[in-house]
Tab-separated table of C-alpha atoms and ligand atoms in Angstrom:
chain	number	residue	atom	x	y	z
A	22	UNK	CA	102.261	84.816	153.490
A	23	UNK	CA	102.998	85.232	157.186
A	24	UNK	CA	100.706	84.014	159.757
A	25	UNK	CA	99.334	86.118	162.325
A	26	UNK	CA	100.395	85.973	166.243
A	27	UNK	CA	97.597	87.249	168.376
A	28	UNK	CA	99.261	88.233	171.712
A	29	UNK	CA	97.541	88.602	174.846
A	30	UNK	CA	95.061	91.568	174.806
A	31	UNK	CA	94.296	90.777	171.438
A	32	UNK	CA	95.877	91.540	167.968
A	33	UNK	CA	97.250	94.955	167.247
A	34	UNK	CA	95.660	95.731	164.344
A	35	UNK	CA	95.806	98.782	161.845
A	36	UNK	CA	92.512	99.560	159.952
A	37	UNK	CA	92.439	101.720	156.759
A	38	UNK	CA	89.257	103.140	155.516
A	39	UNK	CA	88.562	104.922	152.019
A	40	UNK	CA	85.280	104.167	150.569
A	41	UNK	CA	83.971	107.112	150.235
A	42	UNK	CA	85.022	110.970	151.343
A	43	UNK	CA	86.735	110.145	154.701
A	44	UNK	CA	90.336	108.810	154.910
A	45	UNK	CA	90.365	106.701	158.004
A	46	UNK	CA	93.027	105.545	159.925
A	47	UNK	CA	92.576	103.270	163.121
A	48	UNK	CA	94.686	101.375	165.148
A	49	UNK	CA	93.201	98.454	168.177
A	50	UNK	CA	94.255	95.935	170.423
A	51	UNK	CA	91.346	93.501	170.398
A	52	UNK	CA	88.677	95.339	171.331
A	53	UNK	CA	90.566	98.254	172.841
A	54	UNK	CA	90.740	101.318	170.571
A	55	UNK	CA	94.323	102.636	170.241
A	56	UNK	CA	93.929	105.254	167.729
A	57	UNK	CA	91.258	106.929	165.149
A	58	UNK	CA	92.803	109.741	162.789
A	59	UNK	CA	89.959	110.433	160.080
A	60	UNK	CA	90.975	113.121	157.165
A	61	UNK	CA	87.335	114.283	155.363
A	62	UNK	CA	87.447	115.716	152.146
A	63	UNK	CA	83.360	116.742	152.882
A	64	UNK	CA	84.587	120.468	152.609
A	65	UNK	CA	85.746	120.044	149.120
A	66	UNK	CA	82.435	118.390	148.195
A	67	UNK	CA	80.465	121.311	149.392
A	68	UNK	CA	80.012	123.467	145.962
A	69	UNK	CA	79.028	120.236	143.856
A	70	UNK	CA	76.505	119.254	146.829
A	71	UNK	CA	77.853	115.707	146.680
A	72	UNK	CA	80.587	113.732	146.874
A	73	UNK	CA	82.243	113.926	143.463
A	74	UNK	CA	84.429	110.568	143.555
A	75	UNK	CA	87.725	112.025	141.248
A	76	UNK	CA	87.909	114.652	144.563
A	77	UNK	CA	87.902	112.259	146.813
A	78	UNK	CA	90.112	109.436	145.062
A	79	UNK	CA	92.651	112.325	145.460
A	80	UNK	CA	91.944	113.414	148.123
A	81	UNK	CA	92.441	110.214	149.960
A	82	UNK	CA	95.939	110.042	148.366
A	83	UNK	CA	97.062	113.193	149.412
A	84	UNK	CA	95.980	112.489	153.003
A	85	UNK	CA	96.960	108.576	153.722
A	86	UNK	CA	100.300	108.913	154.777
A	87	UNK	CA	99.834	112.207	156.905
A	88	UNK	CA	96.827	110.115	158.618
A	89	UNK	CA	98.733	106.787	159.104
A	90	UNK	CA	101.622	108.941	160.707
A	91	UNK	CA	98.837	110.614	162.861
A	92	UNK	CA	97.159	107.365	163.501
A	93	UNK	CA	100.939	105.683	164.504
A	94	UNK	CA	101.737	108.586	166.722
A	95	UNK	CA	98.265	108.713	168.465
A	96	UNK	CA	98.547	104.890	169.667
A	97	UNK	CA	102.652	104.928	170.302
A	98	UNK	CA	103.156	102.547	168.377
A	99	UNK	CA	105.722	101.522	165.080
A	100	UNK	CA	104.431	99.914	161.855
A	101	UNK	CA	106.379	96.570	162.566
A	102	UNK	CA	104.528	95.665	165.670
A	103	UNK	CA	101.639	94.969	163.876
A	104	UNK	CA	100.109	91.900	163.768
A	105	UNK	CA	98.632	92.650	160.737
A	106	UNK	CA	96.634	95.095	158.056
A	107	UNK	CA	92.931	95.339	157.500
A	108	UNK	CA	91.457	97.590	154.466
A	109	UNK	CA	88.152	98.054	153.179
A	110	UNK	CA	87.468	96.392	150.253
A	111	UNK	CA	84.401	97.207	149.725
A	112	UNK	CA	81.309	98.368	149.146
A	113	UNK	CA	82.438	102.056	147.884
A	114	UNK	CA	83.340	104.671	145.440
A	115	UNK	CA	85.400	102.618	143.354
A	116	UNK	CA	88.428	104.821	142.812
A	117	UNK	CA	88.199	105.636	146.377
A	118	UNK	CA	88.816	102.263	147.603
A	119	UNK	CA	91.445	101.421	145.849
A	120	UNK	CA	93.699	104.129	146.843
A	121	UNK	CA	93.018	102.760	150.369
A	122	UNK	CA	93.511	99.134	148.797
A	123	UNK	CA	96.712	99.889	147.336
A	124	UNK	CA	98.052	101.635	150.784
A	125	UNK	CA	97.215	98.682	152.891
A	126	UNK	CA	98.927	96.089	150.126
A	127	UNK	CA	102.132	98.230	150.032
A	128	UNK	CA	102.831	98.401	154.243
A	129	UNK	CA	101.507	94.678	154.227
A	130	UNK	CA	104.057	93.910	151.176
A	131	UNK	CA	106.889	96.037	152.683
A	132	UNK	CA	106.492	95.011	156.460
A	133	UNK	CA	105.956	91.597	155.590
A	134	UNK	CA	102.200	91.248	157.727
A	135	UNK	CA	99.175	89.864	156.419
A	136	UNK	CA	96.526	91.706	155.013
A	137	UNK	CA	92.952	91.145	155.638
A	138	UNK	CA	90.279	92.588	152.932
A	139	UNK	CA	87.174	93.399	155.102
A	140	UNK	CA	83.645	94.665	154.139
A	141	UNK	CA	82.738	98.070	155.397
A	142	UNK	CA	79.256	97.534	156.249
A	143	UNK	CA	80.111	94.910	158.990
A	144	UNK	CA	82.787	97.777	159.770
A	145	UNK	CA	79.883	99.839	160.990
A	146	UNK	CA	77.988	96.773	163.182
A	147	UNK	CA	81.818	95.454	164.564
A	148	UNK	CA	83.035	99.056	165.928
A	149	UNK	CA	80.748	98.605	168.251
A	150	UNK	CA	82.872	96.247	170.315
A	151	UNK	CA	85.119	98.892	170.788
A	152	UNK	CA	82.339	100.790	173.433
A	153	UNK	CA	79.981	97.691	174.641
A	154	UNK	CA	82.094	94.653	174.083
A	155	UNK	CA	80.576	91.248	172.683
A	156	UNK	CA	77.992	91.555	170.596
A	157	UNK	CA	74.765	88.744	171.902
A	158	UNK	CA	73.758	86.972	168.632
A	159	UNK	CA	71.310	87.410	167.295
A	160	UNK	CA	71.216	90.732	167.050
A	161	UNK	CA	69.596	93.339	164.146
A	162	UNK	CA	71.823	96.185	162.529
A	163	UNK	CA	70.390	99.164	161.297
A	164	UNK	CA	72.706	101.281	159.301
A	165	UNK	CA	72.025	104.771	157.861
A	166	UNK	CA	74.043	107.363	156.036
A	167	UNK	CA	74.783	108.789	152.790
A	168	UNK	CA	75.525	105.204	150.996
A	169	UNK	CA	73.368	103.104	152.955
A	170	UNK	CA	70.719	102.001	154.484
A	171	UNK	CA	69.693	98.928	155.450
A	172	UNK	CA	68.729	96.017	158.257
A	173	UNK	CA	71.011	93.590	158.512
A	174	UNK	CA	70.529	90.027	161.101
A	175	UNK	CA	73.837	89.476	162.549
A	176	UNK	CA	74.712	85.658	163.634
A	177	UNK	CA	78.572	86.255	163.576
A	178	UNK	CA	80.462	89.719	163.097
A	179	UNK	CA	83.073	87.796	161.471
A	180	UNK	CA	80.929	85.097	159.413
A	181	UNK	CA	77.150	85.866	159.728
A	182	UNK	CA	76.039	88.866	158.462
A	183	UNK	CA	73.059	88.913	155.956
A	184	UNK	CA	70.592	91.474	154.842
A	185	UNK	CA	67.081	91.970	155.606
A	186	UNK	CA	66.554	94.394	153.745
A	187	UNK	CA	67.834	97.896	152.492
A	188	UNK	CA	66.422	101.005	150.727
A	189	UNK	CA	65.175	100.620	146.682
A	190	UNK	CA	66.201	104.268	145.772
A	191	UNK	CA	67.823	106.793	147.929
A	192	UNK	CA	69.804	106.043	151.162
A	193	UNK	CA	68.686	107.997	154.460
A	194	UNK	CA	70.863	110.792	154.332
A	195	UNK	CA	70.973	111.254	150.887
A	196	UNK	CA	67.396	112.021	151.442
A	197	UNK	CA	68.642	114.681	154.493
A	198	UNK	CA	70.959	116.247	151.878
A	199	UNK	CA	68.476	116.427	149.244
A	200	UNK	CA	65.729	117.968	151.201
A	201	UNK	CA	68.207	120.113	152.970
A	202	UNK	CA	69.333	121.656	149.184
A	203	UNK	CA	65.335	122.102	148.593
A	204	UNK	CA	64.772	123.977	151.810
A	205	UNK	CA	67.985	126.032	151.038
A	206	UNK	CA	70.294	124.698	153.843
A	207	UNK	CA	74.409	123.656	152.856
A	208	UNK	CA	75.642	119.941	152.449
A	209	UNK	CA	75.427	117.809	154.249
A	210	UNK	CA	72.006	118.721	154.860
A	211	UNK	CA	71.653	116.183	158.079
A	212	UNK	CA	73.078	117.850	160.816
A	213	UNK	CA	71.485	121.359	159.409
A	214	UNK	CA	68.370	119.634	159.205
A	215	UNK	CA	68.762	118.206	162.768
A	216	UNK	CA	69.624	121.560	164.099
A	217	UNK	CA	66.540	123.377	162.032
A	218	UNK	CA	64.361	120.558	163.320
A	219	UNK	CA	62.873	122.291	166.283
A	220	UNK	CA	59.276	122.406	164.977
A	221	UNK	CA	55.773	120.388	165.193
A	222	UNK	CA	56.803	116.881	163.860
A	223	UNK	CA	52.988	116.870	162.713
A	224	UNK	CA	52.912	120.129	160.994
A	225	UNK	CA	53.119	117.936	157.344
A	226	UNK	CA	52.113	114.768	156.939
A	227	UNK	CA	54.880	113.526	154.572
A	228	UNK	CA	54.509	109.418	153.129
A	229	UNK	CA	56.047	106.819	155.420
A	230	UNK	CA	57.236	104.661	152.480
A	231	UNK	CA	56.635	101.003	152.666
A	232	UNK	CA	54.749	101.082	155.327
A	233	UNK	CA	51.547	100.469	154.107
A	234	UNK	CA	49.945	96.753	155.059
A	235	UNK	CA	50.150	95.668	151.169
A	236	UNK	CA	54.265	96.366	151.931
A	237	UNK	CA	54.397	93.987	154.607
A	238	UNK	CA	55.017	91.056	151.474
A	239	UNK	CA	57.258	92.394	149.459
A	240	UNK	CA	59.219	94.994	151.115
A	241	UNK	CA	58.713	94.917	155.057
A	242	UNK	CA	62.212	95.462	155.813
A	243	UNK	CA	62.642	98.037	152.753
A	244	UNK	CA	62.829	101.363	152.453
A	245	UNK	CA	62.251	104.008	150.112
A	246	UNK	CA	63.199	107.515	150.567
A	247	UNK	CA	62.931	109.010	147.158
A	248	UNK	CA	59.241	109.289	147.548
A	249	UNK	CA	59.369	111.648	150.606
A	250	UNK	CA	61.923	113.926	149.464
A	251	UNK	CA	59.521	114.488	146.126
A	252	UNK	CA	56.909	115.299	148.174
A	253	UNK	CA	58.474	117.760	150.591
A	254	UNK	CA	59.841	119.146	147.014
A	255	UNK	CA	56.515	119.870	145.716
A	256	UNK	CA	55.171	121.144	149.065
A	257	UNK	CA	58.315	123.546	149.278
A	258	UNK	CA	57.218	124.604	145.925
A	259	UNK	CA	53.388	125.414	146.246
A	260	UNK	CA	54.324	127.391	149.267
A	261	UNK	CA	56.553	129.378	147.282
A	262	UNK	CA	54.627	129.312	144.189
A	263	UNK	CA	51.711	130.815	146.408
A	264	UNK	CA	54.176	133.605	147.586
A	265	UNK	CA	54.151	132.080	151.173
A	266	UNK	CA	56.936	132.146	153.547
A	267	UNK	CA	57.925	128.274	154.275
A	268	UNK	CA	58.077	127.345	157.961
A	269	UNK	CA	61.593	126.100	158.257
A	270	UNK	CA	61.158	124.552	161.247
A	271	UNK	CA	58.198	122.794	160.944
A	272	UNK	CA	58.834	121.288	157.530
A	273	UNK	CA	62.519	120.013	158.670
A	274	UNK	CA	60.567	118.569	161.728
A	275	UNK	CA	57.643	117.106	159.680
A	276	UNK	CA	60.353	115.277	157.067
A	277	UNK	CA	62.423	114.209	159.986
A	278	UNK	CA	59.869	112.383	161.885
A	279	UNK	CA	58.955	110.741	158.375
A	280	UNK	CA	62.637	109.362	158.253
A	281	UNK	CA	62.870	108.498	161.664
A	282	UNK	CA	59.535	107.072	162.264
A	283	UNK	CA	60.341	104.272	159.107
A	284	UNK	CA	63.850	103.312	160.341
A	285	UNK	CA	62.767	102.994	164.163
A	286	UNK	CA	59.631	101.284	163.389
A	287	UNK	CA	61.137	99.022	160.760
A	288	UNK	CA	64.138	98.319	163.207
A	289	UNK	CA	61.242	97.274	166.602
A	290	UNK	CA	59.705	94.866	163.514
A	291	UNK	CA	63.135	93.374	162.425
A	292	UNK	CA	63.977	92.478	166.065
A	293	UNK	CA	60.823	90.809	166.588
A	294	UNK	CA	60.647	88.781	163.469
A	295	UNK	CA	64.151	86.996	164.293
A	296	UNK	CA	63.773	86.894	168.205
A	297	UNK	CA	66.578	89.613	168.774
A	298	UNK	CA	66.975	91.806	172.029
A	299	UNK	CA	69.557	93.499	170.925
A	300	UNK	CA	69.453	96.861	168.387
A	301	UNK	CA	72.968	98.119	167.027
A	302	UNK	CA	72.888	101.700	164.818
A	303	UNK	CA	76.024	102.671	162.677
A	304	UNK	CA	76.120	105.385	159.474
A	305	UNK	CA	76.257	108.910	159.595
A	306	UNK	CA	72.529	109.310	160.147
A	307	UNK	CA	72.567	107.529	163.265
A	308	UNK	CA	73.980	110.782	164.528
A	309	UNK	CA	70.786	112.258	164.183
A	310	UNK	CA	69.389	113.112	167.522
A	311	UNK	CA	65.557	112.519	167.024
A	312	UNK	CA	66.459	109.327	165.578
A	313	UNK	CA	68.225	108.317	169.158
A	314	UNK	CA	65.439	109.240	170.658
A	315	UNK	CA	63.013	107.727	169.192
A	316	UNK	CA	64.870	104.385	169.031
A	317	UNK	CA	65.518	104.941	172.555
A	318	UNK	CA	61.724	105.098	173.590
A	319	UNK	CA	60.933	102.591	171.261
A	320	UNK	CA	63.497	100.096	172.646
A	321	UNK	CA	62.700	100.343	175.774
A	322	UNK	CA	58.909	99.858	174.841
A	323	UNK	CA	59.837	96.675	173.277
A	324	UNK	CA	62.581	95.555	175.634
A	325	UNK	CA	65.163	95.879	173.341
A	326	UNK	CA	68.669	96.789	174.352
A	327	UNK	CA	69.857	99.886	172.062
A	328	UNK	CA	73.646	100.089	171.472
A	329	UNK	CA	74.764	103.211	170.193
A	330	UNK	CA	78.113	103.707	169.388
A	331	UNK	CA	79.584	107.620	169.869
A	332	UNK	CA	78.523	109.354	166.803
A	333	UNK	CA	82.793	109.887	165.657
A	334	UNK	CA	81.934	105.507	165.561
A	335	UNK	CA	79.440	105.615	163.578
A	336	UNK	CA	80.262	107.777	160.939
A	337	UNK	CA	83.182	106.305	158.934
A	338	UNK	CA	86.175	105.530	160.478
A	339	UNK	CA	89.249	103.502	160.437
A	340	UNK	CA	88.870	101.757	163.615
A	341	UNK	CA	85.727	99.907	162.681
A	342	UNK	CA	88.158	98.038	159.884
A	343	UNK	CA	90.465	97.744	162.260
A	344	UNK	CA	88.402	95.815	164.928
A	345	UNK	CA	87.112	94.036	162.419
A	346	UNK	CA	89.739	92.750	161.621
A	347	UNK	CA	91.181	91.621	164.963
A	348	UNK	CA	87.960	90.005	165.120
A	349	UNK	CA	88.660	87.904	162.077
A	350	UNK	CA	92.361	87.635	163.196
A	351	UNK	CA	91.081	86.126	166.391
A	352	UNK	CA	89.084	83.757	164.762
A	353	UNK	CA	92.659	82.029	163.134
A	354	UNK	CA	91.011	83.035	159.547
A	355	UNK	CA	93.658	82.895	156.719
A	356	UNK	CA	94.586	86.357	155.279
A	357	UNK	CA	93.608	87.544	152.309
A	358	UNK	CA	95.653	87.087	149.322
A	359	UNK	CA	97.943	90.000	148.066
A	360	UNK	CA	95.683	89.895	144.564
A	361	UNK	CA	92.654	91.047	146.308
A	362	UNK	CA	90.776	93.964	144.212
A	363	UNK	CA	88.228	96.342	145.603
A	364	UNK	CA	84.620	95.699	144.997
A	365	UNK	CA	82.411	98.582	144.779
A	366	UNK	CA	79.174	96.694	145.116
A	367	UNK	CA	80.510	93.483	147.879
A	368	UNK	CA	77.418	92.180	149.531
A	369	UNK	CA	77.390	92.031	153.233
A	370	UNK	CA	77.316	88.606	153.543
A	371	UNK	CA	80.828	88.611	152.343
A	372	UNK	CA	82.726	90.016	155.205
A	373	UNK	CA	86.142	89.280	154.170
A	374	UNK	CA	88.076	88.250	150.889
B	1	KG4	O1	78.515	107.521	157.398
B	1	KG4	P1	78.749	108.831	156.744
B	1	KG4	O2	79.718	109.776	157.401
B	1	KG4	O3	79.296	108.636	155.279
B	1	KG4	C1	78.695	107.805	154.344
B	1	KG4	O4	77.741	108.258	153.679
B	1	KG4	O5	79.140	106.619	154.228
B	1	KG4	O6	77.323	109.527	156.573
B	1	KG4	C2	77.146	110.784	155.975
B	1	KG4	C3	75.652	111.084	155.913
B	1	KG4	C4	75.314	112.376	155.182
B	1	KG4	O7	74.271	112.114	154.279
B	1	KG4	C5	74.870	113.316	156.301
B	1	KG4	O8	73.926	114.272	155.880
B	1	KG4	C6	74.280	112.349	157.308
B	1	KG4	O9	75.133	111.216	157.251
B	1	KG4	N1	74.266	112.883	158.673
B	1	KG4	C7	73.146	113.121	159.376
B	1	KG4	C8	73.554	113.682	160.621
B	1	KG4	N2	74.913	113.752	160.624
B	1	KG4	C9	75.333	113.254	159.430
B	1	KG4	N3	71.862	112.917	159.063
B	1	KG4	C10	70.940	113.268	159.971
B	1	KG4	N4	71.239	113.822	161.170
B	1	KG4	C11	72.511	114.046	161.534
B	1	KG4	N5	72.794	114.592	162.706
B	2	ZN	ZN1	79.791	103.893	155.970
């Protein structure tokens, strides 16, 4: 196995990404992005209102190469001046990662560069390095989107990640695309609902799960979704069943503020439990504009810094593998073996194989 050179600038580093419907290509030097092709497959997930994981193991077949060539011409740069291949290896849709497994193994194999298996969830917290640079330790992570959801305390990008805590049922925007099917709106239902959100935040009061004081025990940096989108189900329903017209607007806004009141409020108690100034949002959801806000205000009420990578960052991407793995190069950690298989379920805390 070769060992990596890390020249000045930083290792050039190619990052594949394929755990769930995007096919994500990035390319940095150190912390300066180079290149970020991402192929979706969302539209052909649209008429089963999920991702369906067959469709997107193919999918991400059919688009790798296309999207490493993209990636390759984007940055100017050839395949052999890499100093080396990161892939996720996991957590994902099993099929899914393996097709981006198997890519990185054969250009690692056939260009003779080391490979480094990385874990996609400190993907999302590392990519921010790319916009605000070093990351002060410690710091709290809070990522959202259609997979995940959790608070993570981060010591070391590369060696200290663990969990706080994470969601018990449904991740934060599977609840946006489940409430978005109920109140008749296409998938994904988050940026439909964040566009239809323009009503009074207080028009429902929709549960705030886990965030009662008998939570604080057991499950203070939890969160449960599945709860909320029953209840905007059933209130969706009376309305209906009553032969009333449902305020779009209003309920979108009432559910919203439910979502985003948990996470920011849960996020303000996670930093002040572990002493961190620092906030960092990744996942899909942290697109969601009243969620910026409200972290925003809420931030600067607590005087917490807020780093919020561009929202093409923080949904998934192949540069976040890719700077995390210059990040692990930089360290001088060993590669990962050739034999590496993908693991749909890694924990955080394992960062790389
Ligand atoms: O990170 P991501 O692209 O893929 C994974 O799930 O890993 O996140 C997709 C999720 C979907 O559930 C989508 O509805 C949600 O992120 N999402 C949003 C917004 N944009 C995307 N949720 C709320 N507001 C948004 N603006
Ligand atoms: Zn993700």
């Amino acid at each position: 196995m070769p060992e990596p050179a890390a020249p000045s600038g930083g290792p050039l580093i190619l990052g594949i990404e394929s755990s769930c419907d995007e096919t994500g290509v990035g390319i940095v030097r150190g912390h300066q992005l180079l290149a970020n092709e991402v192929a979706s497959s969302v539209e052909e997930h649209i008429r089963f209102g999920g991702v369906v994981p067959e469709v997107a193991s193919r999918a991400h077949l059919e688009a790798m190469v296309p999207t490493l060539e993209r990636a390759c011409a984007a940055a100017d740069i050839d395949l052999t001046e890499l100093d080396g291949i990161a892939v996720t290896a996991g957590p994902g849709l099993m099929g899914a990662l393996v097709v981006g497994l198997a890519s990185a193994k054969a250009l690692a194999y056939a260009l003779d560069k080391p490979l480094y298996g990385v874990n996609h969830l400190a993907g999302h917290v590392a990519v921010d390095l790319l916009e605000h640079g070093p990351l002060p330790t410690p710091c709290v992570a809070l990522l959202v989107s259609g997979g995940h959801t959790s608070l993570l305390r981060v010591d070391s990008i590369t060696s200290g990640i663990s969990e706080l805590g994470s969601t018990v049922d449904d991740a934060a925007g599977e609840a946006y695309d489940k409430v978005a099917r109920v109140l008749g709106l296409p998938y994904p239902g988050g940026p439909h609902i964040d566009r239809a959100a323009t009503g009074d935040p207080a028009y429902v009061a929709f549960p705030r799960g886990f965030s009662m004081r008998k939570d604080r025990e057991q499950h203070r940096f939890d969160f449960s979704f599945s709860g909320l989108k029953t209840a905007v189900a059933r209130w969706v329903e009376a309305r209906e069943r009553d032969g009333e017209e449902v305020p779009l607007a209003d309920v979108a806004a009432s559910f919203q503020e439910a979502v985003c009141d948990v996470l920011s409020a849960k996020a303000m108690d996670a930093c002040a439990a572990i002493g961190a100034t620092d906030l960092l949002i990744g996942g899909g959801v942290a697109a969601n504009g009243r969620l910026r806000t409200l972290l925003a205000e809420r931030s600067a009420a607590h005087g917490i810094a807020l780093r919020t990578p561009r929202p093409g960052l923080c949904t998934d991407n192949g540069a976040m593998i890719a700077v995390l793995g210059a990040e692990i190069v930089s360290d001088g950690a060993r590669p990962s073996s050739l034999d590496i298989g993908a693991d749909s379920s890694l924990p955080v805390s394992r960062i790389s194989l």
